[in-house]
CSV table of C-alpha atoms in Angstrom, one decimal:
chain,number,residue,atom,x,y,z
X,1,GLN,CA,0.0,0.0,0.0
X,2,LYS,CA,1.3,3.4,-1.0
X,3,GLU,CA,1.9,5.7,2.0
X,4,VAL,CA,0.5,8.8,0.3
X,5,GLU,CA,-1.9,8.3,-2.6
X,6,GLN,CA,-3.0,10.8,-5.2
X,7,ASN,CA,-4.8,10.5,-8.4
X,8,SER,CA,-2.1,11.1,-11.0
X,9,GLY,CA,-4.6,12.8,-13.4
X,10,PRO,CA,-4.4,14.6,-15.6
X,11,LEU,CA,-7.2,16.7,-14.1
X,12,SER,CA,-8.6,19.2,-16.5
X,13,VAL,CA,-10.9,22.1,-15.5
X,14,PRO,CA,-12.0,25.2,-17.4
X,15,GLU,CA,-10.8,28.6,-16.4
X,16,GLY,CA,-12.8,30.0,-13.6
X,17,ALA,CA,-14.0,26.6,-12.2
X,18,ILE,CA,-13.1,24.9,-8.9
X,19,ALA,CA,-10.3,22.4,-9.1
X,20,SER,CA,-10.5,19.7,-6.4
X,21,LEU,CA,-7.3,17.7,-5.6
X,22,ASN,CA,-7.4,14.7,-3.2
X,23,CYS,CA,-4.9,12.8,-1.2
X,24,THR,CA,-5.2,9.9,1.2
X,25,TYR,CA,-2.5,8.6,3.6
X,26,SER,CA,-1.8,5.5,5.5
X,27,ASP,CA,0.0,6.6,8.6
X,28,ARG,CA,-2.6,7.5,11.3
X,29,GLY,CA,0.1,9.2,13.4
X,30,SER,CA,0.6,11.9,10.7
X,31,GLN,CA,0.5,15.3,12.2
X,32,SER,CA,1.3,17.8,9.4
X,33,PHE,CA,0.0,18.1,5.9
X,34,PHE,CA,1.3,20.1,3.0
X,35,TRP,CA,0.5,20.9,-0.5
X,36,TYR,CA,3.2,21.8,-2.9
X,37,ARG,CA,2.9,23.0,-6.5
X,38,GLN,CA,5.5,21.9,-9.1
X,39,TYR,CA,5.7,23.5,-12.5
X,40,SER,CA,7.2,21.4,-15.3
X,41,GLY,CA,11.0,21.5,-15.0
X,42,LYS,CA,10.9,23.4,-11.6
X,43,SER,CA,11.2,22.4,-8.0
X,44,PRO,CA,8.2,22.0,-5.6
X,45,GLU,CA,6.9,25.2,-4.1
X,46,LEU,CA,4.9,25.2,-0.8
X,47,ILE,CA,1.5,26.7,-1.2
X,48,MET,CA,-0.5,25.4,1.8
X,49,PHE,CA,-0.1,23.6,5.1
X,50,ILE,CA,-2.7,22.3,7.6
X,51,TYR,CA,-2.3,20.7,11.0
X,52,SER,CA,-5.9,20.6,12.4
X,53,ASN,CA,-9.1,19.0,11.1
X,54,GLY,CA,-11.3,21.3,9.1
X,55,ASP,CA,-10.7,23.9,6.5
X,56,LYS,CA,-7.9,26.4,6.0
X,57,GLU,CA,-8.3,29.1,3.5
X,58,ASP,CA,-5.6,31.2,1.9
X,59,GLY,CA,-6.7,33.4,-1.1
X,60,ARG,CA,-8.1,31.1,-3.8
X,61,PHE,CA,-6.8,28.0,-2.0
X,62,THR,CA,-8.6,25.9,0.6
X,63,ALA,CA,-7.0,22.9,2.3
X,64,GLN,CA,-9.3,20.4,4.0
X,65,LEU,CA,-8.2,17.8,6.5
X,66,ASN,CA,-10.1,14.9,7.9
X,67,LYS,CA,-7.8,12.8,10.1
X,68,ALA,CA,-10.4,10.2,10.9
X,69,SER,CA,-10.8,9.4,7.2
X,70,GLN,CA,-7.0,10.0,6.6
X,71,TYR,CA,-7.9,12.4,3.8
X,72,VAL,CA,-6.6,15.8,2.8
X,73,SER,CA,-7.7,17.9,-0.1
X,74,LEU,CA,-6.9,21.1,-1.9
X,75,LEU,CA,-9.5,23.3,-3.6
X,76,ILE,CA,-8.5,25.9,-6.0
X,77,ARG,CA,-11.3,28.5,-6.7
X,78,ASP,CA,-11.5,30.6,-9.9
X,79,SER,CA,-8.8,28.4,-11.5
X,80,GLN,CA,-6.4,30.2,-13.8
X,81,PRO,CA,-4.2,28.8,-16.6
X,82,SER,CA,-1.3,29.7,-14.4
X,83,ASP,CA,-2.5,27.1,-11.9
X,84,SER,CA,-1.6,24.4,-14.4
X,85,ALA,CA,1.0,22.3,-12.7
X,86,THR,CA,1.6,19.1,-10.7
X,87,TYR,CA,0.3,19.3,-7.1
X,88,LEU,CA,2.1,17.2,-4.5
X,89,CYS,CA,0.6,16.1,-1.3
X,90,ALA,CA,3.0,15.6,1.6
X,91,VAL,CA,2.3,14.1,5.0
X,92,GLN,CA,4.6,14.3,8.0
X,93,ASN,CA,5.0,12.2,11.1
X,94,ASN,CA,8.6,12.9,11.9
X,95,ASP,CA,9.5,12.0,8.3
X,96,MET,CA,7.9,13.7,5.3
X,97,ARG,CA,6.3,11.4,2.7
X,98,PHE,CA,5.2,12.7,-0.7
X,99,GLY,CA,2.5,11.5,-3.1
X,100,ALA,CA,3.4,11.1,-6.7
X,101,GLY,CA,1.4,14.2,-7.6
X,102,THR,CA,-1.7,15.1,-9.5
X,103,ARG,CA,-1.3,17.0,-12.8
X,104,LEU,CA,-3.8,19.8,-13.2
X,105,THR,CA,-4.5,21.5,-16.5
X,106,VAL,CA,-6.7,24.7,-16.5
X,107,LYS,CA,-8.0,25.4,-20.0
X,108,PRO,CA,-8.7,29.0,-21.1
C,1,GLU,CA,21.4,34.8,-2.7
C,2,THR,CA,18.1,33.9,-1.1
C,3,GLY,CA,16.3,30.7,-0.3
C,4,VAL,CA,17.9,27.4,-1.2
C,5,THR,CA,20.4,27.3,-4.0
C,6,GLN,CA,21.9,24.2,-5.8
C,7,THR,CA,24.8,23.8,-8.2
C,8,PRO,CA,25.2,22.6,-10.8
C,9,ARG,CA,21.7,22.9,-12.3
C,10,HIS,CA,22.5,20.3,-15.0
C,11,LEU,CA,25.1,17.5,-14.9
C,12,VAL,CA,26.0,14.8,-17.4
C,13,MET,CA,28.4,12.2,-16.2
C,14,GLY,CA,29.8,8.8,-17.2
C,15,MET,CA,29.5,5.8,-15.0
C,16,THR,CA,33.1,6.0,-14.0
C,17,ASN,CA,33.1,9.7,-13.1
C,18,LYS,CA,33.1,11.3,-9.6
C,19,LYS,CA,31.1,14.5,-9.2
C,20,SER,CA,29.5,16.4,-6.3
C,21,LEU,CA,26.3,18.3,-6.0
C,22,LYS,CA,26.2,21.3,-3.8
C,23,CYS,CA,23.3,22.8,-1.8
C,24,GLU,CA,23.3,26.0,0.3
C,25,GLN,CA,20.4,27.4,2.3
C,26,HIS,CA,20.1,31.1,3.3
C,27,LEU,CA,17.0,30.7,5.5
C,28,GLY,CA,18.6,30.0,8.9
C,29,HIS,CA,17.2,26.5,8.9
C,30,ASN,CA,18.8,23.7,10.9
C,31,ALA,CA,17.8,20.6,8.9
C,32,MET,CA,18.7,19.8,5.3
C,33,TYR,CA,17.5,17.0,3.0
C,34,TRP,CA,18.4,15.3,-0.3
C,35,TYR,CA,15.6,13.9,-2.4
C,36,LYS,CA,15.5,12.0,-5.7
C,37,GLN,CA,12.7,12.7,-8.1
C,38,SER,CA,12.2,10.3,-11.0
C,39,ALA,CA,9.5,10.6,-13.7
C,40,LYS,CA,6.0,9.8,-12.4
C,41,LYS,CA,7.3,8.5,-9.0
C,42,PRO,CA,7.0,10.2,-5.6
C,43,LEU,CA,9.8,12.2,-4.2
C,44,GLU,CA,12.2,9.7,-2.6
C,45,LEU,CA,13.9,10.9,0.6
C,46,MET,CA,17.6,10.0,0.5
C,47,PHE,CA,19.3,11.7,3.4
C,48,VAL,CA,18.4,13.9,6.3
C,49,TYR,CA,20.7,16.1,8.3
C,50,ASN,CA,19.4,17.6,11.6
C,51,PHE,CA,21.7,20.0,13.3
C,52,LYS,CA,24.5,18.7,11.0
C,53,GLU,CA,24.0,15.1,12.2
C,54,GLN,CA,22.8,12.6,9.7
C,55,THR,CA,19.5,11.2,11.1
C,56,GLU,CA,18.2,9.3,8.2
C,57,ASN,CA,19.6,7.2,5.4
C,58,ASN,CA,16.9,5.5,3.5
C,59,SER,CA,18.8,2.5,2.2
C,60,VAL,CA,20.6,4.6,-0.4
C,61,PRO,CA,23.4,2.8,-2.3
C,62,SER,CA,26.9,3.7,-1.2
C,63,ARG,CA,27.6,5.3,-4.5
C,64,PHE,CA,25.8,8.3,-3.1
C,65,SER,CA,27.7,9.9,-0.2
C,66,PRO,CA,26.4,12.9,1.7
C,67,GLU,CA,28.4,15.5,3.5
C,68,CYS,CA,27.1,18.3,5.8
C,69,PRO,CA,30.0,20.5,7.0
C,70,ASN,CA,27.7,23.1,8.6
C,71,SER,CA,24.0,23.8,8.9
C,72,SER,CA,24.0,25.9,5.7
C,73,HIS,CA,25.8,23.6,3.3
C,74,LEU,CA,25.0,20.1,2.0
C,75,PHE,CA,26.8,18.0,-0.5
C,76,LEU,CA,26.1,14.9,-2.4
C,77,HIS,CA,29.1,13.1,-3.7
C,78,LEU,CA,28.5,10.8,-6.6
C,79,HIS,CA,30.8,7.9,-7.9
C,80,THR,CA,30.3,5.0,-10.2
C,81,LEU,CA,26.7,5.8,-10.8
C,82,GLN,CA,24.3,3.8,-13.0
C,83,PRO,CA,22.0,5.0,-15.8
C,84,GLU,CA,19.0,4.4,-13.5
C,85,ASP,CA,20.4,7.1,-11.2
C,86,SER,CA,19.5,9.7,-13.8
C,87,ALA,CA,16.9,11.9,-12.1
C,88,LEU,CA,16.2,15.3,-10.6
C,89,TYR,CA,18.1,15.7,-7.3
C,90,LEU,CA,16.4,18.2,-5.0
C,91,CYS,CA,17.8,19.7,-1.8
C,92,ALA,CA,15.5,21.1,0.8
C,93,SER,CA,15.8,22.7,4.2
C,94,SER,CA,13.5,23.3,7.1
C,95,LEU,CA,13.4,24.5,10.7
C,96,VAL,CA,13.4,21.6,13.2
C,97,THR,CA,11.9,22.6,16.5
C,98,ALA,CA,13.4,19.9,18.7
C,99,PRO,CA,17.2,19.3,18.4
C,100,SER,CA,17.4,15.8,19.9
C,101,GLY,CA,16.3,12.7,18.2
C,102,ARG,CA,13.3,13.0,15.9
C,103,GLY,CA,11.9,16.4,16.4
C,104,THR,CA,9.1,18.3,14.8
C,105,TYR,CA,10.0,18.9,11.2
C,106,ASN,CA,8.2,21.9,9.7
C,107,GLU,CA,7.6,22.8,6.1
C,108,GLN,CA,10.4,22.2,3.8
C,109,PHE,CA,11.7,24.6,1.2
C,110,PHE,CA,13.3,23.3,-2.0
C,111,GLY,CA,16.2,24.3,-4.1
C,112,PRO,CA,15.9,24.4,-7.9
C,113,GLY,CA,17.3,20.9,-8.3
C,114,THR,CA,20.1,19.3,-10.3
C,115,ARG,CA,19.1,17.4,-13.4
C,116,LEU,CA,21.5,14.5,-13.5
C,117,THR,CA,22.0,12.3,-16.5
C,118,VAL,CA,24.3,9.2,-16.2
C,119,LEU,CA,25.5,7.9,-19.5
């Protein structure tokens, strides 16, 4: 079983729509959860982190965490073509474990 | 320089060569990491240095040898690599809030990576 699972995509949404990215994890002791964005040929860039159950909003991004279901998601509102990238979910319990990423394409 | 820097950005080497990757962080962090990123695979954690001490070595072949002379610099020495070692090698740093043993590792910041090709 993979430690951090993400749908590889590609996920395609029209400009202005809500993009929903999902991640599940296997380690129940995980304490910290991160979303990174990685443009093609670039390194990962941290965009959100969440530690507590519930929602956390930052601009157009909302991270949602449900520890009971071992599930974390990222919503991107009013998606823009510049949001097209691979989104990496990372889960931390002492060590950081990454998912393989979901490729998002926002079509103008 | 700001953030995390890595040199070289691109490296092509033969299987018999010896080369080194360099990483430097300017964020005042106390933990540094080496990751390998291959196509369509999750980031693989290779080495962790916490307060200059190596705290993790995830069964990495001995042809990869890390060195952390201080909390701002990290090296990855390469020798007799194989073609399957071709990948993007990423350095990251973070602030660890507990110095002893396995502390609380906070968000990691990545360098731009070194694209390595082994012929």
